[in-house]
Amino acid sequence: MITIRKLTWKLIPSLFLSTLLLLPLLVQTAEAAPLLKPGSENGDVWDLQYRLKTLDFYTQPLDGKYGANTKSAVTRFQKEYGMPADGITGAQTWRQLKKYTLNQSEMDIMAKVIYSEARGEPYKGQVAVGAVVMNRIQSSEFPNDIRSVVFQKSAFTAVDDGQYWLTPNRTAYLAAMDAVRGWDPTYESLYYFNPETATSKWIWSRPQTVQIGHHIFAH
């Protein structure tokens, strides 16, 4: 179950002037998206293929080679998500991919969240928890990657109490895939809570969309 808290920000201590001067460059380098095009052959291409495969744009085996099939899949993704369809994976395409897809390690995070938060709920309710995670990634109100969303301080009870580290079952992975592919039974909700255990007055004030199993979903 999600718990609510307000974000607080701390200033980075000015311990070493040289480190601070280099920080913007380091951040920029860390966040730079790799430019991939026909002929590219590396782990980033494998990651690209996996993301496209989750949305059924890429249907061939993952081989880490940017060939005709990968270019065609990228082109179709670009057309579907309103980008120039040149078949080249640059910064804009990466931004959309990371907003609407997950890579393999991120899919493991999603399955763990679903299993720890919603095991025992109906399948639709498990997908719904995954949908809330995806909605948060896509919302300007929350971080734009799944790790930051899931491990935000006090965001998920299962992370706080350690249940997140349980091993998810096959159903959790199937629910994760359905959520990533766009099934959203929550109607774009950003929150959910169990009405039998929720103590936050604030969460009760959120506009509710639907109840699935033991969870109420809300904007």
CSV table of C-alpha atoms in Angstrom, one decimal:
chain,number,residue,atom,x,y,z
A,1,MET,CA,0.0,0.0,0.0
A,2,ILE,CA,1.3,3.5,-0.8
A,3,THR,CA,1.9,5.9,2.0
A,4,ILE,CA,2.0,9.6,1.4
A,5,ARG,CA,4.8,12.1,2.2
A,6,LYS,CA,5.9,15.5,0.9
A,7,LEU,CA,9.3,15.7,-0.8
A,8,THR,CA,12.0,17.5,1.1
A,9,TRP,CA,15.3,18.5,-0.6
A,10,LYS,CA,18.7,18.9,1.0
A,11,LEU,CA,21.5,21.1,-0.3
A,12,ILE,CA,24.6,19.3,-1.3
A,13,PRO,CA,27.4,20.2,1.1
A,14,SER,CA,30.2,22.3,-0.4
A,15,LEU,CA,33.0,20.0,0.7
A,16,PHE,CA,35.2,20.1,-2.3
A,17,LEU,CA,35.1,22.9,-4.8
A,18,SER,CA,36.7,20.9,-7.5
A,19,THR,CA,34.1,18.2,-7.2
A,20,LEU,CA,31.3,20.7,-7.4
A,21,LEU,CA,32.8,22.3,-10.5
A,22,LEU,CA,32.9,18.9,-12.2
A,23,LEU,CA,29.5,17.7,-11.1
A,24,PRO,CA,27.4,19.2,-14.0
A,25,LEU,CA,29.7,17.5,-16.5
A,26,LEU,CA,29.5,14.2,-14.7
A,27,VAL,CA,25.7,14.3,-14.5
A,28,GLN,CA,25.4,15.3,-18.1
A,29,THR,CA,27.7,12.4,-19.1
A,30,ALA,CA,25.8,9.9,-16.9
A,31,GLU,CA,22.5,10.9,-18.4
A,32,ALA,CA,23.6,11.1,-22.1
A,33,ALA,CA,21.6,8.7,-24.2
A,34,PRO,CA,23.6,6.5,-26.6
A,35,LEU,CA,23.0,7.2,-30.3
A,36,LEU,CA,22.1,4.0,-32.0
A,37,LYS,CA,21.6,3.4,-35.7
A,38,PRO,CA,22.0,0.6,-38.3
A,39,GLY,CA,25.4,-1.0,-37.8
A,40,SER,CA,25.5,-0.4,-34.0
A,41,GLU,CA,26.3,-3.5,-32.0
A,42,ASN,CA,26.4,-3.5,-28.3
A,43,GLY,CA,24.5,-4.0,-25.0
A,44,ASP,CA,22.5,-0.7,-25.5
A,45,VAL,CA,21.1,-2.3,-28.7
A,46,TRP,CA,20.0,-5.3,-26.7
A,47,ASP,CA,18.4,-3.1,-24.1
A,48,LEU,CA,16.6,-1.2,-27.0
A,49,GLN,CA,15.4,-4.5,-28.5
A,50,TYR,CA,14.1,-5.7,-25.1
A,51,ARG,CA,12.1,-2.5,-24.6
A,52,LEU,CA,10.6,-2.7,-28.1
A,53,LYS,CA,9.8,-6.3,-27.6
A,54,THR,CA,7.7,-5.6,-24.5
A,55,LEU,CA,5.5,-3.4,-26.7
A,56,ASP,CA,5.4,-6.0,-29.6
A,57,PHE,CA,7.3,-3.7,-31.9
A,58,TYR,CA,10.3,-6.0,-32.1
A,59,THR,CA,9.5,-9.7,-32.6
A,60,GLN,CA,12.9,-11.2,-33.4
A,61,PRO,CA,15.4,-12.8,-31.0
A,62,LEU,CA,17.5,-10.3,-29.0
A,63,ASP,CA,20.9,-10.2,-30.5
A,64,GLY,CA,22.3,-6.7,-29.8
A,65,LYS,CA,22.7,-6.0,-33.5
A,66,TYR,CA,21.0,-2.9,-35.0
A,67,GLY,CA,19.9,-4.4,-38.3
A,68,ALA,CA,16.9,-4.0,-40.5
A,69,ASN,CA,14.4,-5.6,-38.1
A,70,THR,CA,15.5,-3.3,-35.3
A,71,LYS,CA,15.3,-0.2,-37.5
A,72,SER,CA,11.8,-1.2,-38.6
A,73,ALA,CA,10.7,-1.6,-35.0
A,74,VAL,CA,12.2,1.7,-34.0
A,75,THR,CA,10.4,3.4,-36.9
A,76,ARG,CA,7.1,1.9,-35.9
A,77,PHE,CA,7.6,3.0,-32.3
A,78,GLN,CA,8.5,6.5,-33.4
A,79,LYS,CA,5.4,6.8,-35.6
A,80,GLU,CA,3.1,5.4,-32.8
A,81,TYR,CA,4.5,7.9,-30.3
A,82,GLY,CA,4.5,11.0,-32.5
A,83,MET,CA,8.2,11.4,-33.3
A,84,PRO,CA,10.1,11.8,-36.6
A,85,ALA,CA,10.2,8.3,-37.9
A,86,ASP,CA,13.9,8.0,-39.1
A,87,GLY,CA,14.6,4.6,-37.5
A,88,ILE,CA,17.5,6.1,-35.5
A,89,THR,CA,17.5,5.9,-31.7
A,90,GLY,CA,18.6,9.3,-30.4
A,91,ALA,CA,17.9,11.3,-27.3
A,92,GLN,CA,14.2,12.0,-28.1
A,93,THR,CA,13.4,8.3,-28.8
A,94,TRP,CA,15.2,7.2,-25.7
A,95,ARG,CA,13.2,9.6,-23.6
A,96,GLN,CA,9.9,8.1,-24.9
A,97,LEU,CA,11.2,4.6,-24.6
A,98,LYS,CA,12.1,5.1,-20.9
A,99,LYS,CA,8.8,6.8,-20.3
A,100,TYR,CA,6.7,4.0,-21.7
A,101,THR,CA,8.8,0.9,-21.5
A,102,LEU,CA,11.1,-0.9,-19.0
A,103,ASN,CA,14.3,-2.8,-19.6
A,104,GLN,CA,14.8,-6.3,-18.1
A,105,SER,CA,16.2,-5.2,-14.7
A,106,GLU,CA,13.5,-2.6,-14.4
A,107,MET,CA,10.9,-5.3,-15.2
A,108,ASP,CA,12.2,-7.2,-12.2
A,109,ILE,CA,11.6,-4.2,-10.0
A,110,MET,CA,8.0,-3.9,-11.3
A,111,ALA,CA,7.3,-7.6,-10.7
A,112,LYS,CA,8.7,-7.2,-7.1
A,113,VAL,CA,6.5,-4.2,-6.4
A,114,ILE,CA,3.4,-6.0,-7.8
A,115,TYR,CA,4.1,-9.2,-5.8
A,116,SER,CA,4.9,-7.5,-2.6
A,117,GLU,CA,2.1,-4.9,-2.7
A,118,ALA,CA,-0.7,-7.0,-4.3
A,119,ARG,CA,-0.1,-10.7,-4.1
A,120,GLY,CA,-3.5,-12.3,-3.1
A,121,GLU,CA,-5.3,-9.6,-5.1
A,122,PRO,CA,-7.2,-10.5,-8.3
A,123,TYR,CA,-5.0,-10.4,-11.4
A,124,LYS,CA,-6.7,-7.1,-12.5
A,125,GLY,CA,-5.7,-5.7,-9.1
A,126,GLN,CA,-2.1,-6.7,-9.6
A,127,VAL,CA,-2.0,-5.1,-13.0
A,128,ALA,CA,-3.5,-2.0,-11.5
A,129,VAL,CA,-0.6,-1.6,-9.0
A,130,GLY,CA,1.8,-1.8,-12.0
A,131,ALA,CA,-0.3,0.7,-13.8
A,132,VAL,CA,0.1,3.2,-10.9
A,133,VAL,CA,3.8,2.8,-11.1
A,134,MET,CA,3.8,3.4,-14.9
A,135,ASN,CA,1.5,6.4,-14.4
A,136,ARG,CA,3.9,7.9,-11.9
A,137,ILE,CA,6.9,7.4,-14.2
A,138,GLN,CA,4.9,9.3,-16.9
A,139,SER,CA,3.7,12.0,-14.6
A,140,SER,CA,5.6,15.3,-14.0
A,141,GLU,CA,4.7,15.0,-10.3
A,142,PHE,CA,7.0,12.1,-9.8
A,143,PRO,CA,10.5,10.9,-10.9
A,144,ASN,CA,10.8,9.7,-14.4
A,145,ASP,CA,12.3,6.2,-13.9
A,146,ILE,CA,11.0,3.2,-12.0
A,147,ARG,CA,13.9,2.9,-9.5
A,148,SER,CA,13.4,6.5,-8.3
A,149,VAL,CA,9.6,6.0,-8.2
A,150,VAL,CA,9.7,2.7,-6.2
A,151,PHE,CA,12.5,3.8,-3.8
A,152,GLN,CA,11.2,7.2,-3.1
A,153,LYS,CA,11.2,7.6,0.7
A,154,SER,CA,8.0,6.2,2.2
A,155,ALA,CA,6.3,5.7,-1.2
A,156,PHE,CA,5.5,2.0,-0.9
A,157,THR,CA,4.8,0.1,2.3
A,158,ALA,CA,6.4,-3.1,0.9
A,159,VAL,CA,9.7,-1.3,0.4
A,160,ASP,CA,9.6,0.2,3.9
A,161,ASP,CA,8.8,-3.2,5.6
A,162,GLY,CA,11.1,-5.3,3.5
A,163,GLN,CA,8.5,-7.4,1.7
A,164,TYR,CA,9.7,-5.9,-1.6
A,165,TRP,CA,12.6,-8.3,-1.5
A,166,LEU,CA,10.4,-11.4,-1.7
A,167,THR,CA,10.8,-13.4,-4.9
A,168,PRO,CA,7.9,-12.6,-7.3
A,169,ASN,CA,6.0,-15.4,-9.0
A,170,ARG,CA,5.1,-15.8,-12.7
A,171,THR,CA,1.8,-14.0,-12.3
A,172,ALA,CA,3.6,-10.9,-11.0
A,173,TYR,CA,5.7,-10.8,-14.1
A,174,LEU,CA,2.7,-11.3,-16.4
A,175,ALA,CA,0.9,-8.4,-14.6
A,176,ALA,CA,4.1,-6.3,-15.0
A,177,MET,CA,4.1,-6.9,-18.7
A,178,ASP,CA,0.4,-6.1,-19.1
A,179,ALA,CA,0.9,-2.8,-17.2
A,180,VAL,CA,3.9,-1.8,-19.3
A,181,ARG,CA,2.0,-2.6,-22.4
A,182,GLY,CA,-0.7,-0.1,-21.4
A,183,TRP,CA,-3.4,-1.9,-19.6
A,184,ASP,CA,-4.6,0.6,-17.0
A,185,PRO,CA,-7.7,-0.5,-15.1
A,186,THR,CA,-7.1,2.4,-12.7
A,187,TYR,CA,-8.0,5.2,-15.2
A,188,GLU,CA,-4.7,6.9,-14.9
A,189,SER,CA,-4.5,6.9,-11.1
A,190,LEU,CA,-1.4,7.9,-9.2
A,191,TYR,CA,-2.3,6.5,-5.8
A,192,TYR,CA,-4.0,3.5,-4.2
A,193,PHE,CA,-4.8,2.5,-0.6
A,194,ASN,CA,-6.6,-0.1,1.4
A,195,PRO,CA,-9.7,1.5,3.0
A,196,GLU,CA,-9.6,-0.9,5.9
A,197,THR,CA,-6.1,0.1,7.0
A,198,ALA,CA,-5.5,3.7,5.6
A,199,THR,CA,-5.0,6.3,8.3
A,200,SER,CA,-4.1,9.3,6.2
A,201,LYS,CA,-6.8,11.9,5.9
A,202,TRP,CA,-5.0,13.3,2.9
A,203,ILE,CA,-5.4,10.1,0.8
A,204,TRP,CA,-9.1,10.0,1.5
A,205,SER,CA,-9.3,13.5,0.0
A,206,ARG,CA,-8.0,12.3,-3.4
A,207,PRO,CA,-10.5,11.9,-6.2
A,208,GLN,CA,-11.3,8.2,-6.3
A,209,THR,CA,-11.6,6.3,-9.6
A,210,VAL,CA,-12.3,2.7,-8.9
A,211,GLN,CA,-11.9,-0.1,-6.3
A,212,ILE,CA,-10.3,-3.3,-7.3
A,213,GLY,CA,-10.0,-6.0,-4.7
A,214,HIS,CA,-8.9,-4.4,-1.5
A,215,HIS,CA,-7.5,-1.3,-3.0
A,216,ILE,CA,-9.1,2.0,-3.9
A,217,PHE,CA,-7.4,3.9,-6.7
A,218,ALA,CA,-7.3,7.6,-6.9
A,219,HIS,CA,-5.9,10.6,-8.8
